[in-house]
Amino acid sequence: MGMPSNPTEVPKGNFNGFKSHFKHDILSGFLVFLIALPLCLGISLASGYPAVAGIFTAIIGGLVATFISNSELTIKGPAAGLIVIALGCVQEFGFTGGVDPEKDFQAYRLALGVGVVAGIYQIILGLFRVGVLMKLFPSAAIHGLLASIGIIIISKQFPVLMGLSPQGAPLELLASIPSFIINMNPRVGLIGLLGVAIVLSYGYINNPRLKVIPAPMLMLLIIVPLGTFLGIGVEGTYTFNSQTFELGQKFLVNVPGNLLNAVTLPDFSGITTETGIKYTLLFAIIGTLESMLSAKAIDQIDPWKRKTNLDRDLLATGMANTLSAFIGGLPMISEIVRSKANIDNGAKTRFANFYHGMFLLLCVALIPGLINQIPLAALAALLVITGYRLASPHEFITIYREGRDQFVIFVSTILGVLATDLLKGLAIGIAVKIIIHFIRGGSVFSLNAKIIPERDQSITIFLRGSIIFSSWIPLQRQLQRFLDDGKRVTLDITETKLVDRRVMSKIEDWKKIFKDKGLELNVKAMYTSIDE
């Protein structure tokens, strides 16, 4: 992680910061660009959008959002977590997967219309400072949602990695993995499996000079020449083990030679349909949740402990999303992997995000022919690994260790998503959380508390019952009131049946807020009262 050279000097993303930290930010921006390029292409294609759509998104995220958000280290761009939503949107609008290019293009334009409206929703949420509501979604349900997205990504991209293109439900595709391996296109499958091996073995490389090149780009530097040698993009067939397999341009990325020719305007005729309304909500809600989670996570590892104004960041994301969809881009979020790499590469200010967008613009404008040599199987390899990380066994173990209740919510959300869709699955996870809350004697959006003023002008708040995500709004209101009054506060949770870990995390944040004001916020607790 990049550490501050002078801990007392906090870098700021203003004009002075632009000049002072130019070398650090442009270097980090370039290294993040090397990571972002293959991921943007892969996410676009997996979403049913043209390959260049993800590039548009990252360019707008870098060149526009940088100057609106105060988040100093996050990188804006397309995210694997939104693949399932984007693909579902174009499919329900008539996407055929290449069978009928005219229908595919129309589905893409209709999805862009949905993206514009979703971006406007995010702008409204940011302007009216209701981002706090997004922070109240149960953590276990959100992690379950992301894990289910990871499972779906693996199911959809593994066949592409093998040089195949079957259709089906996620569980059906997962069950067919042995069949995909048996029936794979050998040359394409070799490219895909080697891509997975290169990225997974990257952590074992000890040569610091070689590790300057990020894993995705190192993989492409090996895979692209190999793909050319194997003739992956040459139209024709070959025989292996007495079977005939196809090769050709359909196995390679395809971006236009002129970037302006790729600009596509949205079609708004679908925004009032059932499909349009559903995916507008999904893009706005899931995108906002993912973006906020990423921004908060990056704040926690910021070497200077700078804090992102989440409402302002949401406003920036919404404005950038609206503009991105207007020219043909995917939805964007504050992307966690690229943001973490940004810190590790020594970025100081938000201008690293700007430079990453600028390098992407120069790349796709000046060398589109080189991009068109990238095998789709290599991009699928990156996405399969991304999907695995979202739904890894470690994620299941981590949630289980947080408590049985959390694990039940987590698994319920995953099963709900796989059995229905993302929105219904998330609703199922929230419903399970509320049911558990009621079982433990809680209520929704109310606070079972007794407030006692002490003789020393301090306040004691006795909490009772179950305190979950929906209880946080009234509790936060009380804390804000006593903070404004200059009171010291003690939260007594010894009589609670359960306190959600997400609420406890927010209480810890408020301890720091009180401390910054020269006040105290203390918690009197028993270990058994914390979320089971």
Coordinates of C-alpha atoms in Angstrom, one line a residue:
M1 CA 0.0 0.0 0.0
G2 CA 1.3 3.5 -0.8
M3 CA 2.2 5.2 2.5
P4 CA 2.4 9.0 3.0
S5 CA 5.8 10.4 2.8
N6 CA 4.8 13.2 5.2
P7 CA 2.0 12.0 7.5
T8 CA 1.1 15.6 8.5
E9 CA 0.5 16.6 4.9
V10 CA -2.8 15.3 3.6
P11 CA -2.9 15.3 -0.3
K12 CA -5.9 17.1 -1.7
G13 CA -7.5 16.8 -5.2
N14 CA -7.2 20.5 -6.0
F15 CA -5.0 22.5 -8.3
N16 CA -2.1 22.4 -5.9
G17 CA -2.5 18.7 -5.5
F18 CA -2.7 18.3 -9.3
K19 CA 0.7 19.9 -9.6
S20 CA 2.3 18.5 -6.4
H21 CA 1.4 14.8 -6.9
F22 CA 1.5 14.6 -10.7
K23 CA 4.2 12.0 -10.8
H24 CA 2.5 9.7 -8.3
D25 CA -1.0 10.0 -9.8
I26 CA -0.1 9.7 -13.5
L27 CA 2.0 6.5 -12.7
S28 CA -0.8 5.0 -10.7
G29 CA -3.3 6.0 -13.4
F30 CA -1.3 4.3 -16.1
L31 CA -0.9 1.1 -14.0
V32 CA -4.7 1.0 -13.2
F33 CA -5.4 1.6 -17.0
L34 CA -3.4 -1.6 -17.7
I35 CA -5.8 -3.5 -15.3
A36 CA -8.9 -1.7 -16.5
L37 CA -8.5 -2.2 -20.2
P38 CA -9.1 -6.0 -20.4
L39 CA -11.7 -5.9 -17.6
C40 CA -13.7 -3.1 -19.3
L41 CA -13.8 -5.2 -22.5
G42 CA -14.7 -8.4 -20.8
I43 CA -17.4 -6.9 -18.7
S44 CA -19.0 -5.2 -21.8
L45 CA -19.1 -8.4 -23.8
A46 CA -20.4 -10.5 -20.8
S47 CA -23.2 -7.9 -20.4
G48 CA -24.4 -8.2 -24.0
Y49 CA -23.0 -4.7 -24.9
P50 CA -20.5 -3.9 -27.6
A51 CA -16.9 -4.2 -26.3
V52 CA -16.2 -0.5 -26.5
A53 CA -19.2 0.3 -24.1
G54 CA -17.1 -0.5 -21.0
I55 CA -14.3 1.7 -22.3
F56 CA -16.8 4.6 -22.7
T57 CA -17.9 4.0 -19.1
A58 CA -14.4 4.2 -17.6
I59 CA -13.4 7.2 -19.8
I60 CA -16.5 9.2 -18.5
G61 CA -15.8 7.9 -15.0
G62 CA -12.3 9.3 -15.1
L63 CA -12.9 12.5 -17.0
V64 CA -16.2 13.6 -15.4
A65 CA -16.7 12.0 -12.0
T66 CA -13.2 13.0 -10.9
F67 CA -14.2 16.6 -10.7
I68 CA -17.6 16.1 -8.9
S69 CA -16.8 13.5 -6.2
N70 CA -14.5 14.2 -3.3
S71 CA -13.4 10.6 -3.2
E72 CA -9.7 10.8 -3.6
L73 CA -8.7 7.2 -4.3
T74 CA -11.7 5.4 -5.9
I75 CA -11.6 4.4 -9.6
K76 CA -14.9 4.8 -11.4
G77 CA -15.8 2.3 -14.1
P78 CA -17.9 -0.8 -15.1
A79 CA -18.1 -3.6 -12.6
A80 CA -18.5 -7.3 -12.8
G81 CA -21.2 -7.0 -10.1
L82 CA -23.5 -5.3 -12.7
I83 CA -23.0 -7.8 -15.5
V84 CA -26.0 -9.9 -14.5
I85 CA -28.3 -6.8 -14.5
A86 CA -27.0 -5.4 -17.8
L87 CA -27.3 -8.8 -19.5
G88 CA -30.7 -9.5 -18.1
C89 CA -31.8 -6.0 -19.3
V90 CA -30.8 -6.5 -23.0
Q91 CA -32.1 -10.1 -23.0
E92 CA -35.5 -9.0 -21.9
F93 CA -35.4 -6.3 -24.5
G94 CA -34.8 -8.9 -27.2
F95 CA -31.1 -9.6 -27.3
T96 CA -30.3 -12.7 -29.4
G97 CA -26.6 -13.1 -28.8
G98 CA -25.5 -12.4 -32.3
V99 CA -28.3 -14.3 -34.1
D100 CA -30.0 -11.1 -35.2
P101 CA -27.6 -8.1 -35.1
E102 CA -30.5 -5.7 -35.7
K103 CA -32.5 -6.9 -32.7
D104 CA -29.3 -6.9 -30.6
F105 CA -28.6 -3.3 -31.5
Q106 CA -32.1 -2.2 -30.6
A107 CA -32.0 -4.1 -27.3
Y108 CA -28.7 -2.3 -26.6
R109 CA -30.3 1.1 -27.3
L110 CA -33.3 0.3 -25.1
A111 CA -30.9 -0.7 -22.3
L112 CA -29.1 2.6 -22.7
G113 CA -32.4 4.4 -22.2
V114 CA -32.8 2.6 -18.9
G115 CA -29.2 3.5 -17.9
V116 CA -29.9 7.2 -18.5
V117 CA -33.0 7.1 -16.2
A118 CA -31.2 5.1 -13.6
G119 CA -28.4 7.7 -13.6
I120 CA -31.0 10.4 -13.1
Y121 CA -32.4 8.5 -10.1
Q122 CA -28.9 8.4 -8.6
I123 CA -28.6 12.1 -9.1
I124 CA -31.9 12.7 -7.2
L125 CA -30.7 10.4 -4.4
G126 CA -27.5 12.3 -4.1
L127 CA -29.1 15.8 -4.2
F128 CA -31.7 14.9 -1.6
R129 CA -29.0 13.2 0.6
V130 CA -30.9 10.0 0.9
G131 CA -27.8 7.9 0.4
V132 CA -28.0 7.0 4.1
L133 CA -31.0 4.8 3.2
M134 CA -28.8 2.7 1.0
K135 CA -26.4 2.1 3.9
L136 CA -29.3 0.4 5.9
F137 CA -29.6 -2.6 3.6
P138 CA -28.5 -5.7 5.6
S139 CA -24.9 -6.5 5.0
A140 CA -25.4 -10.3 4.8
A141 CA -28.1 -9.7 2.1
I142 CA -25.8 -7.5 0.1
H143 CA -22.9 -10.1 0.3
G144 CA -25.4 -12.8 -0.6
L145 CA -26.4 -10.8 -3.7
L146 CA -22.8 -10.3 -4.7
A147 CA -22.0 -14.0 -4.2
S148 CA -25.0 -15.0 -6.3
I149 CA -23.8 -12.6 -9.0
G150 CA -20.4 -14.3 -8.9
I151 CA -22.1 -17.7 -9.3
I152 CA -24.0 -16.5 -12.3
I153 CA -20.9 -14.9 -13.9
I154 CA -19.0 -18.2 -13.6
S155 CA -21.9 -20.1 -15.2
K156 CA -22.2 -17.7 -18.1
Q157 CA -18.5 -17.2 -18.8
F158 CA -17.1 -20.7 -18.4
P159 CA -18.6 -21.8 -21.7
V160 CA -17.0 -18.8 -23.4
L161 CA -13.7 -19.7 -21.9
M162 CA -14.1 -23.1 -23.5
G163 CA -14.9 -21.6 -26.9
L164 CA -18.6 -22.5 -26.7
S165 CA -21.8 -20.3 -26.5
P166 CA -24.7 -22.3 -24.9
Q167 CA -27.7 -20.7 -23.3
G168 CA -29.5 -21.7 -20.1
A169 CA -30.2 -20.9 -16.5
P170 CA -27.2 -20.5 -14.2
L171 CA -27.7 -23.8 -12.3
E172 CA -28.3 -25.6 -15.5
L173 CA -25.0 -24.2 -17.0
L174 CA -23.1 -25.0 -13.8
A175 CA -24.3 -28.6 -14.0
S176 CA -23.1 -28.7 -17.6
I177 CA -19.4 -27.7 -16.8
P178 CA -18.2 -31.3 -17.3
S179 CA -19.9 -31.4 -20.7
F180 CA -18.3 -28.0 -21.6
I181 CA -14.8 -29.4 -20.8
I182 CA -15.4 -32.5 -22.9
N183 CA -16.8 -30.6 -25.9
M184 CA -14.5 -27.5 -25.8
N185 CA -12.9 -26.0 -28.8
P186 CA -9.3 -27.1 -28.0
R187 CA -7.4 -24.1 -29.2
V188 CA -9.8 -21.6 -27.7
G189 CA -10.0 -23.6 -24.5
L190 CA -6.2 -23.7 -24.2
I191 CA -6.2 -19.9 -24.4
G192 CA -8.9 -19.6 -21.7
L193 CA -7.4 -22.1 -19.3
L194 CA -3.9 -20.7 -19.7
G195 CA -5.3 -17.3 -19.0
V196 CA -6.8 -18.5 -15.7
A197 CA -3.5 -20.2 -14.8
I198 CA -1.4 -17.1 -15.5
V199 CA -3.6 -14.8 -13.4
L200 CA -3.9 -17.3 -10.5
S201 CA -0.1 -17.9 -10.5
Y202 CA 0.7 -14.2 -10.5
G203 CA 0.9 -14.1 -6.7
Y204 CA 3.8 -16.6 -6.8
I205 CA 5.9 -14.3 -9.0
N206 CA 8.9 -13.1 -6.9
N207 CA 10.5 -10.9 -9.5
P208 CA 9.6 -7.3 -8.5
R209 CA 10.3 -6.0 -12.1
L210 CA 7.9 -8.5 -13.6
K211 CA 5.2 -7.7 -11.0
V212 CA 5.2 -4.0 -12.1
I213 CA 2.9 -5.3 -14.9
P214 CA -0.6 -6.1 -13.5
A215 CA -1.8 -9.6 -13.8
P216 CA -4.5 -9.0 -16.4
M217 CA -2.1 -7.2 -18.7
L218 CA 0.6 -9.7 -18.2
M219 CA -1.8 -12.4 -19.2
L220 CA -2.7 -10.5 -22.4
L221 CA 1.0 -10.0 -23.2
I222 CA 1.3 -13.8 -23.3
I223 CA -2.1 -14.8 -24.6
V224 CA -2.4 -12.4 -27.6
P225 CA 0.8 -13.6 -29.3
L226 CA -0.2 -17.2 -28.6
G227 CA -3.7 -16.6 -30.0
T228 CA -2.1 -15.1 -33.2
F229 CA 0.2 -18.1 -33.4
L230 CA -2.7 -20.5 -33.1
G231 CA -4.7 -18.6 -35.7
I232 CA -7.7 -18.0 -33.3
G233 CA -8.9 -15.1 -35.4
V234 CA -8.3 -16.7 -38.9
E235 CA -11.5 -17.8 -40.6
G236 CA -11.6 -21.5 -41.1
T237 CA -11.7 -24.9 -39.4
Y238 CA -9.2 -27.4 -38.0
T239 CA -9.3 -31.0 -37.0
F240 CA -8.4 -32.3 -33.5
N241 CA -9.0 -35.9 -32.3
S242 CA -11.1 -36.6 -35.4
Q243 CA -13.4 -33.6 -34.7
T244 CA -13.7 -30.4 -36.7
F245 CA -13.7 -27.0 -34.9
E246 CA -14.2 -23.5 -36.0
L247 CA -11.9 -20.5 -35.8
G248 CA -12.5 -16.9 -36.8
Q249 CA -13.1 -13.3 -35.9
K250 CA -16.1 -14.3 -33.6
F251 CA -13.5 -15.5 -31.1
L252 CA -11.8 -12.1 -30.9
V253 CA -12.7 -8.7 -29.5
N254 CA -14.2 -6.3 -32.0
V255 CA -14.0 -2.5 -31.4
P256 CA -14.5 0.1 -34.3
G257 CA -11.5 1.7 -35.8
N258 CA -13.1 5.2 -35.3
L259 CA -14.3 5.8 -31.7
L260 CA -16.9 8.3 -32.8
N261 CA -18.6 5.7 -35.0
A262 CA -19.2 3.6 -31.8
V263 CA -21.1 6.4 -30.1
T264 CA -24.7 5.2 -29.7
L265 CA -27.7 7.2 -28.6
P266 CA -30.3 5.7 -26.3
D267 CA -33.9 4.7 -27.1
F268 CA -36.3 5.8 -24.4
S269 CA -39.3 3.9 -25.7
G270 CA -38.8 1.0 -23.2
I271 CA -38.4 3.0 -19.9
T272 CA -42.1 2.8 -19.0
T273 CA -42.4 -0.9 -19.7
E274 CA -42.3 -3.5 -16.9
T275 CA -38.8 -4.5 -18.0
G276 CA -37.7 -0.8 -18.1
I277 CA -39.0 0.0 -14.7
K278 CA -37.5 -3.2 -13.2
Y279 CA -34.0 -2.7 -14.5
T280 CA -34.0 1.0 -13.8
L281 CA -34.5 0.1 -10.2
L282 CA -31.9 -2.6 -10.3
F283 CA -29.3 -0.4 -11.9
A284 CA -30.0 2.4 -9.5
I285 CA -30.3 0.4 -6.3
I286 CA -27.6 -2.3 -6.8
G287 CA -25.2 0.1 -8.5
T288 CA -25.6 2.6 -5.6
L289 CA -25.1 -0.1 -3.0
E290 CA -22.0 -1.5 -4.6
S291 CA -20.5 1.9 -5.2
M292 CA -21.1 3.0 -1.5
L293 CA -19.6 -0.3 -0.2
S294 CA -16.5 0.2 -2.4
A295 CA -16.1 3.9 -1.4
K296 CA -16.4 3.1 2.3
A297 CA -13.9 0.1 2.0
I298 CA -11.4 2.3 0.2
D299 CA -11.8 5.1 2.9
Q300 CA -10.8 2.5 5.5
I301 CA -7.5 1.8 3.8
D302 CA -6.7 5.3 2.7
P303 CA -3.3 6.1 4.1
W304 CA -4.5 9.6 5.1
K305 CA -7.9 8.4 6.4
R306 CA -9.8 10.8 4.2
K307 CA -13.6 10.4 4.1
T308 CA -15.8 10.3 1.1
N309 CA -19.0 12.3 1.1
L310 CA -21.2 9.5 0.0
D311 CA -24.1 11.7 -1.2
R312 CA -21.7 13.8 -3.3
D313 CA -20.0 10.6 -4.6
L314 CA -23.5 9.3 -5.5
L315 CA -24.2 12.5 -7.3
A316 CA -21.0 12.2 -9.3
T317 CA -21.7 8.6 -10.1
G318 CA -25.3 9.5 -11.2
M319 CA -24.1 12.3 -13.5
A320 CA -21.4 10.2 -15.0
N321 CA -23.8 7.3 -15.5
T322 CA -26.3 9.5 -17.2
L323 CA -23.7 10.9 -19.6
S324 CA -22.1 7.4 -20.2
A325 CA -25.5 5.9 -21.1
F326 CA -26.1 8.8 -23.5
I327 CA -23.1 7.9 -25.6
G328 CA -23.3 4.1 -25.4
G329 CA -21.7 3.2 -22.1
L330 CA -22.4 0.7 -19.3
P331 CA -23.4 1.7 -15.8
M332 CA -20.5 2.5 -13.5
I333 CA -19.6 2.3 -9.8
S334 CA -16.7 3.0 -7.6
E335 CA -14.9 -0.2 -8.4
I336 CA -13.1 -1.9 -5.5
V337 CA -10.4 -3.9 -7.2
R338 CA -9.1 -1.1 -9.4
S339 CA -9.4 1.3 -6.4
K340 CA -7.3 -1.0 -4.2
A341 CA -4.7 -1.2 -7.0
N342 CA -4.7 2.6 -7.2
I343 CA -3.7 2.8 -3.5
D344 CA -1.1 0.1 -3.9
N345 CA 0.4 1.9 -6.9
G346 CA 1.0 5.0 -4.8
A347 CA -1.8 7.3 -5.9
K348 CA -2.3 10.5 -3.9
T349 CA -5.3 12.2 -5.2
R350 CA -8.4 11.8 -7.4
F351 CA -6.5 12.8 -10.5
A352 CA -5.2 9.2 -10.7
N353 CA -8.8 8.3 -11.8
F354 CA -8.6 11.1 -14.3
Y355 CA -5.4 9.8 -15.8
H356 CA -6.7 6.2 -16.0
G357 CA -9.6 7.5 -18.0
M358 CA -7.3 9.5 -20.3
F359 CA -5.1 6.6 -21.0
L360 CA -8.1 4.5 -21.9
L361 CA -9.3 7.2 -24.3
L362 CA -5.9 7.4 -26.0
C363 CA -5.6 3.6 -26.3
V364 CA -9.0 3.0 -27.9
A365 CA -8.6 6.0 -30.2
L366 CA -5.0 5.2 -31.3
I367 CA -4.6 1.5 -31.3
P368 CA -8.0 -0.2 -31.8
G369 CA -6.4 -2.8 -34.2
L370 CA -4.2 -4.1 -31.3
I371 CA -7.3 -4.4 -29.0
N372 CA -9.0 -6.4 -31.7
Q373 CA -6.4 -9.2 -31.4
I374 CA -7.5 -10.0 -27.8
P375 CA -9.2 -13.5 -27.6
L376 CA -12.6 -13.5 -26.0
A377 CA -11.6 -16.6 -24.0
A378 CA -8.8 -14.5 -22.3
L379 CA -11.4 -12.0 -21.1
A380 CA -13.7 -14.8 -20.0
A381 CA -10.8 -16.1 -17.9
L382 CA -10.6 -12.8 -16.0
L383 CA -14.4 -12.8 -15.4
V384 CA -14.4 -16.4 -14.2
I385 CA -11.8 -15.5 -11.6
T386 CA -13.7 -12.4 -10.7
G387 CA -16.9 -14.5 -10.2
Y388 CA -15.0 -17.0 -8.1
R389 CA -13.7 -14.2 -5.8
L390 CA -17.3 -12.9 -5.4
A391 CA -18.6 -16.4 -4.4
S392 CA -15.4 -18.0 -3.0
P393 CA -15.6 -20.5 -0.1
H394 CA -13.8 -17.9 2.0
E395 CA -16.8 -15.6 1.6
F396 CA -19.1 -18.3 2.9
I397 CA -16.8 -19.1 5.8
T398 CA -16.5 -15.4 6.7
I399 CA -20.2 -14.8 6.8
Y400 CA -20.7 -18.1 8.8
R401 CA -18.2 -16.9 11.4
E402 CA -20.3 -13.7 11.8
G403 CA -23.2 -15.7 13.2
R404 CA -25.9 -18.1 12.2
D405 CA -28.4 -15.4 11.6
Q406 CA -26.1 -13.7 9.1
F407 CA -25.4 -17.0 7.4
V408 CA -29.1 -17.8 7.0
I409 CA -29.7 -14.3 5.5
F410 CA -26.7 -14.7 3.2
V411 CA -27.7 -18.2 1.9
S412 CA -31.4 -17.2 1.6
T413 CA -30.4 -14.3 -0.7
I414 CA -28.3 -16.5 -2.9
L415 CA -31.0 -19.1 -3.3
G416 CA -33.6 -16.3 -3.8
V417 CA -31.5 -14.8 -6.6
L418 CA -30.8 -18.1 -8.3
A419 CA -34.4 -19.1 -8.1
T420 CA -35.9 -15.8 -9.2
D421 CA -33.9 -12.7 -10.1
L422 CA -31.7 -10.1 -8.4
L423 CA -34.4 -7.7 -7.1
K424 CA -36.6 -10.5 -5.8
G425 CA -33.6 -12.3 -4.3
L426 CA -32.5 -9.2 -2.5
A427 CA -36.1 -8.7 -1.2
I428 CA -36.1 -12.3 0.1
G429 CA -32.8 -11.7 2.0
I430 CA -34.2 -8.5 3.6
A431 CA -37.5 -10.3 4.4
V432 CA -35.6 -13.1 6.2
K433 CA -33.6 -10.5 8.1
I434 CA -36.9 -8.8 9.3
I435 CA -38.4 -12.2 10.2
I436 CA -35.4 -13.0 12.4
H437 CA -35.7 -9.5 13.9
F438 CA -39.4 -10.1 14.8
I439 CA -38.6 -13.5 16.2
R440 CA -36.1 -11.8 18.5
G441 CA -38.7 -9.3 19.7
G442 CA -37.8 -6.3 17.5
S443 CA -39.8 -3.8 15.5
V444 CA -39.3 -2.1 12.2
F445 CA -38.2 1.6 11.9
S446 CA -38.8 2.3 15.6
L447 CA -36.4 2.4 18.5
N448 CA -37.2 0.6 21.8
A449 CA -35.2 2.9 24.0
K450 CA -35.3 4.8 27.3
I451 CA -33.3 8.1 27.5
I452 CA -32.1 9.2 30.9
P453 CA -30.4 12.6 31.5
E454 CA -27.6 12.2 34.1
R455 CA -26.6 14.7 36.7
D456 CA -23.3 15.5 35.0
Q457 CA -25.2 16.7 31.9
S458 CA -24.5 13.4 30.1
I459 CA -27.1 11.2 28.5
T460 CA -27.6 7.4 28.8
I461 CA -29.7 5.6 26.2
F462 CA -30.9 2.2 27.3
L463 CA -31.7 0.1 24.2
R464 CA -33.9 -3.0 24.4
G465 CA -35.1 -5.7 22.1
S466 CA -33.4 -6.2 18.7
I467 CA -31.5 -3.4 17.1
I468 CA -31.1 -4.0 13.4
F469 CA -30.6 -2.0 10.2
S470 CA -34.1 -0.5 10.3
S471 CA -33.5 0.8 13.8
W472 CA -30.5 2.8 12.8
I473 CA -32.4 5.8 11.4
P474 CA -34.1 6.7 14.8
L475 CA -31.0 5.9 16.7
Q476 CA -28.8 8.1 14.5
R477 CA -31.4 10.9 14.9
Q478 CA -31.0 10.8 18.7
L479 CA -27.2 10.7 18.4
Q480 CA -27.2 13.7 16.1
R481 CA -29.5 15.6 18.5
F482 CA -27.2 15.0 21.5
L483 CA -24.1 15.8 19.5
D484 CA -25.6 19.1 18.5
D485 CA -26.4 19.8 22.2
G486 CA -22.8 19.0 23.2
K487 CA -23.7 16.0 25.4
R488 CA -21.7 13.0 26.3
V489 CA -23.6 9.8 25.5
T490 CA -23.6 6.3 26.9
L491 CA -25.3 3.6 24.9
D492 CA -26.4 0.8 27.2
I493 CA -27.1 -2.4 25.1
T494 CA -26.8 -4.9 27.9
E495 CA -30.6 -5.6 27.8
T496 CA -30.8 -6.1 24.0
K497 CA -31.5 -9.5 22.5
L498 CA -29.5 -8.7 19.4
V499 CA -27.5 -5.8 17.9
D500 CA -26.8 -6.0 14.2
R501 CA -23.1 -5.9 13.3
R502 CA -23.8 -3.3 10.7
V503 CA -25.4 -1.1 13.4
M504 CA -22.4 -1.7 15.7
S505 CA -20.1 -0.6 12.8
K506 CA -22.0 2.6 12.5
I507 CA -21.8 3.2 16.2
E508 CA -18.1 2.9 16.0
D509 CA -18.1 5.5 13.2
W510 CA -20.1 7.8 15.5
K511 CA -17.6 7.4 18.3
K512 CA -15.1 9.1 16.0
I513 CA -17.5 11.8 15.2
F514 CA -18.1 12.5 18.9
K515 CA -14.4 12.5 19.5
D516 CA -13.7 15.0 16.8
K517 CA -16.2 17.3 18.6
G518 CA -14.4 16.8 21.9
L519 CA -17.2 14.6 23.2
E520 CA -17.5 11.0 24.2
L521 CA -19.8 8.2 22.9
N522 CA -19.4 5.1 25.1
V523 CA -21.0 1.7 24.7
K524 CA -21.9 -0.5 27.6
A525 CA -22.3 -3.9 26.2
M526 CA -22.2 -7.6 26.8
Y527 CA -20.6 -9.8 24.1
T528 CA -23.7 -12.0 23.9
S529 CA -25.8 -9.0 22.8
I530 CA -23.9 -8.6 19.5
D531 CA -25.5 -10.2 16.5
E532 CA -25.5 -14.0 16.7

